[in-house]
Short mmCIF file of C-alpha atoms in Angstrom, two decimals:
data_model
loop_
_atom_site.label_atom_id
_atom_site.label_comp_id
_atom_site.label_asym_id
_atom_site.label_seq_id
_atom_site.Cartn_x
_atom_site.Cartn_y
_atom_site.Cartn_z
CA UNK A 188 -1.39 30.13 -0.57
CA UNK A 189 0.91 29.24 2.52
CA UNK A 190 -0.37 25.71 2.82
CA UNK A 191 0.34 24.49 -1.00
CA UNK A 192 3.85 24.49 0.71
CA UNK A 193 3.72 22.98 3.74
CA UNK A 194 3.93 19.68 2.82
CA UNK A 195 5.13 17.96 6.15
CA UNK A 196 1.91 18.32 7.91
CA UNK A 197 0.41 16.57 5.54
CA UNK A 198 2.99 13.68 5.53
CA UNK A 199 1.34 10.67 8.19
CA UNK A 200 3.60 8.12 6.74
CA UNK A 201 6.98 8.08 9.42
CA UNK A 202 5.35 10.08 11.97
CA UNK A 203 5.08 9.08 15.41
CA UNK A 204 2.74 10.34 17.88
CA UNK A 205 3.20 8.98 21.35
CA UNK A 206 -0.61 9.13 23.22
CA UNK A 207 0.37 6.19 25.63
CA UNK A 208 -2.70 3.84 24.05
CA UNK A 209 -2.59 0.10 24.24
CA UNK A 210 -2.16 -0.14 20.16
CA UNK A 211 1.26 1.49 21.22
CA UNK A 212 2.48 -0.80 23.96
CA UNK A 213 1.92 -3.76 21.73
CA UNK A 214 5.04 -5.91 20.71
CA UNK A 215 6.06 -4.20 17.19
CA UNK A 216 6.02 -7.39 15.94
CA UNK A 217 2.43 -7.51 16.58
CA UNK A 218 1.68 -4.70 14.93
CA UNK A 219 3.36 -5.69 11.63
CA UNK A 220 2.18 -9.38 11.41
CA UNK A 221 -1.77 -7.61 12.19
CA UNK A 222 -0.18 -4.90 9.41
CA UNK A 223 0.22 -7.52 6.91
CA UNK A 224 -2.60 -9.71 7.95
CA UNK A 225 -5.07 -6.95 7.34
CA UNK A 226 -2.97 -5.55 3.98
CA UNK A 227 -3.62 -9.05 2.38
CA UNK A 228 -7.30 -8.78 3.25
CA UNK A 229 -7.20 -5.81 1.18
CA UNK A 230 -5.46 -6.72 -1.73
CA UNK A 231 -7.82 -10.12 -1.71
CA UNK A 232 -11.20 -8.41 -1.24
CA UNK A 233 -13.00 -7.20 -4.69
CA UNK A 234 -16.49 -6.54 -3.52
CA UNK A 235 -17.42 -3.75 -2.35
CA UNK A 236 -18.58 -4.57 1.21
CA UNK A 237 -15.83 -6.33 2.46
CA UNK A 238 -13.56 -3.55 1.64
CA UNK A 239 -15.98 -1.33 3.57
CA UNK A 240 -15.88 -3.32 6.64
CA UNK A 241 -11.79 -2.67 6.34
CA UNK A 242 -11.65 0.88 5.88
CA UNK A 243 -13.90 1.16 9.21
CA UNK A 244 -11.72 -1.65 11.05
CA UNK A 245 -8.54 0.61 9.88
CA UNK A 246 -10.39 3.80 11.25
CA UNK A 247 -11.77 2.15 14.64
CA UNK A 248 -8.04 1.22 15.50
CA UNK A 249 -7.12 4.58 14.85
CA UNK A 250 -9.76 5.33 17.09
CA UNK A 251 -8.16 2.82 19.59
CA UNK A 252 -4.56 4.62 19.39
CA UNK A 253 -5.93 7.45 20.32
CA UNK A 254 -4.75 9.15 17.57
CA UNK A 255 -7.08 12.34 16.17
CA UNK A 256 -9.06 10.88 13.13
CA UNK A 257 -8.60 15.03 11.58
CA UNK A 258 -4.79 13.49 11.27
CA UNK A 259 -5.26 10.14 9.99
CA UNK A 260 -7.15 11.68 6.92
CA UNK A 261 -4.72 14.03 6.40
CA UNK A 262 -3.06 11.58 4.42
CA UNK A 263 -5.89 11.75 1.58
CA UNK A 264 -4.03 15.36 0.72
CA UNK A 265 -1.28 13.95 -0.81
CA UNK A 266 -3.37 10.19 -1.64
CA UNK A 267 -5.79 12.63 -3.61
CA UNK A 268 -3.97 12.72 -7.33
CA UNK A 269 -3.85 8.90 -7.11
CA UNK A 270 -7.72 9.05 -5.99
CA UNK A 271 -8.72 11.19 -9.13
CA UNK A 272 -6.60 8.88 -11.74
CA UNK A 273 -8.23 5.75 -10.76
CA UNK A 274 -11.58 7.42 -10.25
CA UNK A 275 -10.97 9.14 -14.17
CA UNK A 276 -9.49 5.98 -15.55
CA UNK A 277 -12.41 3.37 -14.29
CA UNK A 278 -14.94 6.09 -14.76
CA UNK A 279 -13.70 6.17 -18.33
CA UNK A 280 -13.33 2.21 -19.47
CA UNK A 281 -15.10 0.41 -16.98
CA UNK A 282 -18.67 1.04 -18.25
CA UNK A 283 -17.81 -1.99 -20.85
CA UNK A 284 -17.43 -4.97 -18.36
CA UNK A 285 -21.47 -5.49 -17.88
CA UNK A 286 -23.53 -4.97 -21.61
CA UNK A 287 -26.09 -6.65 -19.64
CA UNK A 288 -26.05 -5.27 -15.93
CA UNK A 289 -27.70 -2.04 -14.85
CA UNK A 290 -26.89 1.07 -16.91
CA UNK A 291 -27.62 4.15 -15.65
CA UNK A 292 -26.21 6.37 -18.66
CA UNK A 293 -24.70 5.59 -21.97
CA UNK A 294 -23.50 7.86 -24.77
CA UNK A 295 -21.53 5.85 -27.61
CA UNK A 296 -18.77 3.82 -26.25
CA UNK A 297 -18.96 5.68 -23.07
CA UNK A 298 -21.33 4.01 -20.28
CA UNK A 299 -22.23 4.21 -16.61
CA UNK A 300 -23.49 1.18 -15.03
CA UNK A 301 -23.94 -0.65 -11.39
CA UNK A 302 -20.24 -2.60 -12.31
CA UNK A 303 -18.02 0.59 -12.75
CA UNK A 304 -19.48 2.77 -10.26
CA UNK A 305 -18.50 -0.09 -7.78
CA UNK A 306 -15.31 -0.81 -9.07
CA UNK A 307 -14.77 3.03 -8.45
CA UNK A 308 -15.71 2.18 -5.08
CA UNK A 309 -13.54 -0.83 -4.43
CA UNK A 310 -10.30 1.25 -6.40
CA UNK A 311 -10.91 4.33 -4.11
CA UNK A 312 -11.19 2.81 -0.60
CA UNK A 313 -8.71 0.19 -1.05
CA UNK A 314 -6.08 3.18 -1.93
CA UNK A 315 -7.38 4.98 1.35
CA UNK A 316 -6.77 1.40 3.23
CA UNK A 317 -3.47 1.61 2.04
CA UNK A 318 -2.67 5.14 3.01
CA UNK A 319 -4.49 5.14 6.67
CA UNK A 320 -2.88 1.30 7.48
CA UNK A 321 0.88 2.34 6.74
CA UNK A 322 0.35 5.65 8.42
CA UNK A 323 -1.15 3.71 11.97
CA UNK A 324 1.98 1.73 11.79
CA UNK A 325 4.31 4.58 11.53
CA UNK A 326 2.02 6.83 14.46
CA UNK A 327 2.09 3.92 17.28
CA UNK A 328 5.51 2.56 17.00
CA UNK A 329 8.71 4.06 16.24
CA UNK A 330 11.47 3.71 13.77
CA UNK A 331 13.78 1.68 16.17
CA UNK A 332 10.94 -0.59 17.31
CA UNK A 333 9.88 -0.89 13.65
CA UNK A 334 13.50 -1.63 12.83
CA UNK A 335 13.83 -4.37 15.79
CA UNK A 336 10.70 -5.75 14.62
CA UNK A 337 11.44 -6.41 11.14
CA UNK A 338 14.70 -7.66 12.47
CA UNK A 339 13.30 -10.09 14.51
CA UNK A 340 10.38 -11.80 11.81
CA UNK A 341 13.01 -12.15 9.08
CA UNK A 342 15.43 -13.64 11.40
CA UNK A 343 14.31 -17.63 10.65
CA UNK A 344 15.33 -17.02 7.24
CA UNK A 345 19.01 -16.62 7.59
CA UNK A 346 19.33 -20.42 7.17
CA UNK A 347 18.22 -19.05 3.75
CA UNK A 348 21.04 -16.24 3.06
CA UNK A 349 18.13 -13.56 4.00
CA UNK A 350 20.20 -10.15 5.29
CA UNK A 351 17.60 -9.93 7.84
CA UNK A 352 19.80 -6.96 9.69
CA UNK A 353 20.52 -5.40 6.48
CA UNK A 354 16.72 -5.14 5.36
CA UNK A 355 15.63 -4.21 8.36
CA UNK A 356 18.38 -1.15 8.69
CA UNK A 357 16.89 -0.27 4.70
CA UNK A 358 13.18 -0.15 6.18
CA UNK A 359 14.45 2.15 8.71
CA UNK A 360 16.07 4.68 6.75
CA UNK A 361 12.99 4.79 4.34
CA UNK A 362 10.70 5.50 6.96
CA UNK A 363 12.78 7.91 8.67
CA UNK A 364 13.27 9.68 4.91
CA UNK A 365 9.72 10.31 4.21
CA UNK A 366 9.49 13.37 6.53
CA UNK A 367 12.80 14.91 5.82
CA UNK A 368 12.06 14.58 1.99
CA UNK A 369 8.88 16.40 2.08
CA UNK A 370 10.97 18.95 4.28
CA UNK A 371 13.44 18.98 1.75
CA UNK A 372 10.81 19.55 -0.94
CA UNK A 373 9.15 22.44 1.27
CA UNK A 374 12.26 24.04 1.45
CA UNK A 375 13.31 24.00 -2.30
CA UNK A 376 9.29 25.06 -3.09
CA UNK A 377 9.48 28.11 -0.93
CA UNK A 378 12.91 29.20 -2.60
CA UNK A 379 11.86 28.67 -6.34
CA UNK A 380 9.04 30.88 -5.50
CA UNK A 381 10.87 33.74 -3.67
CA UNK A 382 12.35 33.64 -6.73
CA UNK A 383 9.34 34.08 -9.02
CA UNK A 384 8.96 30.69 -9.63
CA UNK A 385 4.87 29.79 -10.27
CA UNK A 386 5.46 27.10 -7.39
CA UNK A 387 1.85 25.97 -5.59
CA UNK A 388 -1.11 27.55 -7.80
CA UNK A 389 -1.30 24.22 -9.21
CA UNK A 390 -4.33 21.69 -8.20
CA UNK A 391 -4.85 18.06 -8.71
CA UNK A 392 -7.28 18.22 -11.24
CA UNK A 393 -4.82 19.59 -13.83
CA UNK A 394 -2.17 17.11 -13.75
CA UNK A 395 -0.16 18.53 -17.12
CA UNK A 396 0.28 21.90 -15.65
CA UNK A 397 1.23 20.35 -12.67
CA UNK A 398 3.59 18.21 -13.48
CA UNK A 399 4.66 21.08 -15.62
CA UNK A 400 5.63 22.89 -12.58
CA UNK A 401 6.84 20.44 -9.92
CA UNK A 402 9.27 18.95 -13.01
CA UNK A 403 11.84 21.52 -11.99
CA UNK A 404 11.55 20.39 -8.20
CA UNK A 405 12.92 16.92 -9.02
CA UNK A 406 16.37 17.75 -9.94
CA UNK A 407 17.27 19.87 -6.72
CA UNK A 408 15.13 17.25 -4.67
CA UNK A 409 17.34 14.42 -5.49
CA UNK A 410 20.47 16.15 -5.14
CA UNK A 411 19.81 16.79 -1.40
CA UNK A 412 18.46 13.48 -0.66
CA UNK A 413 21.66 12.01 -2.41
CA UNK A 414 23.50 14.43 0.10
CA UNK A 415 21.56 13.15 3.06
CA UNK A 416 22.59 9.94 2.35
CA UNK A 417 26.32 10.62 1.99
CA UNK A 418 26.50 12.20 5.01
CA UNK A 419 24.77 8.93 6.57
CA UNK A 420 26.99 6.93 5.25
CA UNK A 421 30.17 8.74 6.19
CA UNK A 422 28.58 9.49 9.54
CA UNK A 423 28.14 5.62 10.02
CA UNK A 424 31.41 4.61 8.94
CA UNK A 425 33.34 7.46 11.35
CA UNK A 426 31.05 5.15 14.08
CA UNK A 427 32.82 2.27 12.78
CA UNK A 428 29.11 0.55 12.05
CA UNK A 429 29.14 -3.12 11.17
CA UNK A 430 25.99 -4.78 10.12
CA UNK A 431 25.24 -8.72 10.64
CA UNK A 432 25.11 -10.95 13.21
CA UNK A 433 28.09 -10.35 15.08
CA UNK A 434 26.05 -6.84 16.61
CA UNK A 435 24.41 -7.42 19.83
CA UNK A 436 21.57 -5.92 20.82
CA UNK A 437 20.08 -3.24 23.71
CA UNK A 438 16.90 -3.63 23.06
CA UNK A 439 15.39 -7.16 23.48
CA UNK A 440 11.46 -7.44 22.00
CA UNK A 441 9.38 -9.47 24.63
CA UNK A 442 5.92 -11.06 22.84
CA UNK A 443 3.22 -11.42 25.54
CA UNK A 444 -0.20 -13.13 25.62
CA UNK A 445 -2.01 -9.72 24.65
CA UNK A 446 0.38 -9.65 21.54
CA UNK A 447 -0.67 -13.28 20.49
CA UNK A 448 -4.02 -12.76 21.11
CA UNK A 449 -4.29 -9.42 18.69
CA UNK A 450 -2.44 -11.43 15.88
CA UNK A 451 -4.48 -13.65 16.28
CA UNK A 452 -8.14 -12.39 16.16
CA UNK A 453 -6.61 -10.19 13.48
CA UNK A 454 -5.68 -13.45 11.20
CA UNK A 455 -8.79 -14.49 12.02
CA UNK A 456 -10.53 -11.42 11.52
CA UNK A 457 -8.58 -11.22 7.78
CA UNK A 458 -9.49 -14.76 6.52
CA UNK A 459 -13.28 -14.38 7.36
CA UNK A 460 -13.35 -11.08 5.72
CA UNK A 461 -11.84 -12.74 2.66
CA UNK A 462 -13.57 -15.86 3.06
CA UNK A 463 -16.92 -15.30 3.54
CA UNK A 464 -19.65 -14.52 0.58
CA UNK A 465 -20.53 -11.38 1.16
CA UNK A 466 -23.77 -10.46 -0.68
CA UNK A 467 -23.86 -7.85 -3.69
CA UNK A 468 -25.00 -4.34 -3.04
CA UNK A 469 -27.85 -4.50 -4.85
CA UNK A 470 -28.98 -7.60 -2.42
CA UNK A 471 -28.42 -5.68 0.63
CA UNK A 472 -30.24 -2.51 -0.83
CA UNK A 473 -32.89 -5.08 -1.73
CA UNK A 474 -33.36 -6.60 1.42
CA UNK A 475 -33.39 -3.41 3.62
CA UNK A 476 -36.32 -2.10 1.07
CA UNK A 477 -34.18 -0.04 -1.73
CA UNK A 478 -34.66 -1.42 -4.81
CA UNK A 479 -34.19 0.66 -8.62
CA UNK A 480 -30.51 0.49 -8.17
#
């Protein structure tokens, strides 16, 4: 029963793990142009084997940062309600979109054929794309670098009236929040149920009762993040902290021609992905000898 409450081990997203691997001596810009470049290949990829090839790119650069893959899929714990609703809700009222497609079971309106199972598919591992990408950028780079980095990419469009400082100072303090939330929440879990509270019994697949029981959670949650941040605020303005350009900067981000080249077989890498016509699944069954699918 101990682990329903210890939620921060779970948490990937804002964690850093220094191993000293070339992913994390990149340029942090680097990492969040190849970030994005890869995110978009997501979003942009609806079949089911281009999506594939991702979520093994994704895991191979984990592999690469030399970063335990037991901890990169730790992330599915708290992915895993998210996981179930789209699985339940395309399980559900996808079986409509192909009357004339492979059905492999149909009962009244209810149906499931070749098209939902792979949108299931698709739904499912882009959400895990999602969850292992934003956690490899938090593990290899830091919340300062992150925070320089974002700095320095929105920094052409101050022509424009872009706060590129103030943005970047947001990012920061909502990565660096993740963690000390789901501390936060920890904390308040393990004194509700000292207290008798039925705190942690729960499991995903019954969301009502749930919900029922984390509702109470919210209210104490929020008050001590809204704490946290008055105390940041008042701790920045005792500091006599001034945002904009007039700050100068300790840290100065150097791009060299290892950076360039990993943006650039990413991009690369991203639009062929998207690009190319990747064959159904039933094609590639068929031509390595599996056919009834």
């Amino acid at each position: 029963m101990s682990e329903n409450f210890e939620l921060l081990r779970n948490v990937t997203i804002g964690q850093y793990i220094p191993t000293g691997s070339m992913v994390h001596r990149l340029d942090p810009r680097a990492k969040i142009a190849a970030f994005f470049c890869i995110l978009f290949a997501v979003s942009l990829s609806s079949k089911l084997i281009p999506v594939a090839i991702l979520l093994v790119a994704i895991l191979l650069i984990a592999q690469a940062s030399l970063i335990p893959l037991s901890y990169v899929l730790r992330g599915i714990v708290l992915g895993l309600p998210v996981l179930v609703l789209v699985f339940t809700l395309q399980f559900v009222f996808q079986g409509q979109g192909e009357p004339a497609g492979k059905i492999y079971f149909e009962w009244g309106w209810f149906r499931i054929t070749r098209f939902s199972l792979q949108l299931i598919g698709v739904g499912i591992m882009r959400i895990l794309c999602f969850i292992f990408l934003t956690s490899l950028v938090t593990m290899t780079s830091t919340i300062t670098e992150l925070t320089h980095g974002v700095e320095s990419l929105l920094k052409p469009f101050r022509r424009f009236g872009v706060p590129s400082h103030e943005l970047a100072l947001i990012n920061m303090i909502a990565l660096r929040f993740v963690p000390t939330l789901a501390e936060e929440m920890e904390r308040v879990m393990k004194a509700q149920a000292s207290r008798g509270g039925s705190i942690g019994g729960q499991r995903f697949w019954r969301p009502d009762k749930a919900a029922k029981a984390y509702l109470p959670l919210i209210v104490p949650l929020f008050l001590n993040g809204l704490r946290r941040a008055e105390e940041l605020v008042w701790a920045m303005e005792a500091r006599c902290y001034m945002g904009g350009d007039t700050r100068t900067k300790f840290v100065v981000l150097k791009s060299g021609r290892r950076d360039y080249w990993v943006v650039a077989l990413t991009l690369a890498f991203a639009v062929f992905v998207v690009w190319f016509r990747w064959p159904a699944v039933r094609d590639l069954l068929a031509l390595i000898g599996i056919n009834g699918l």
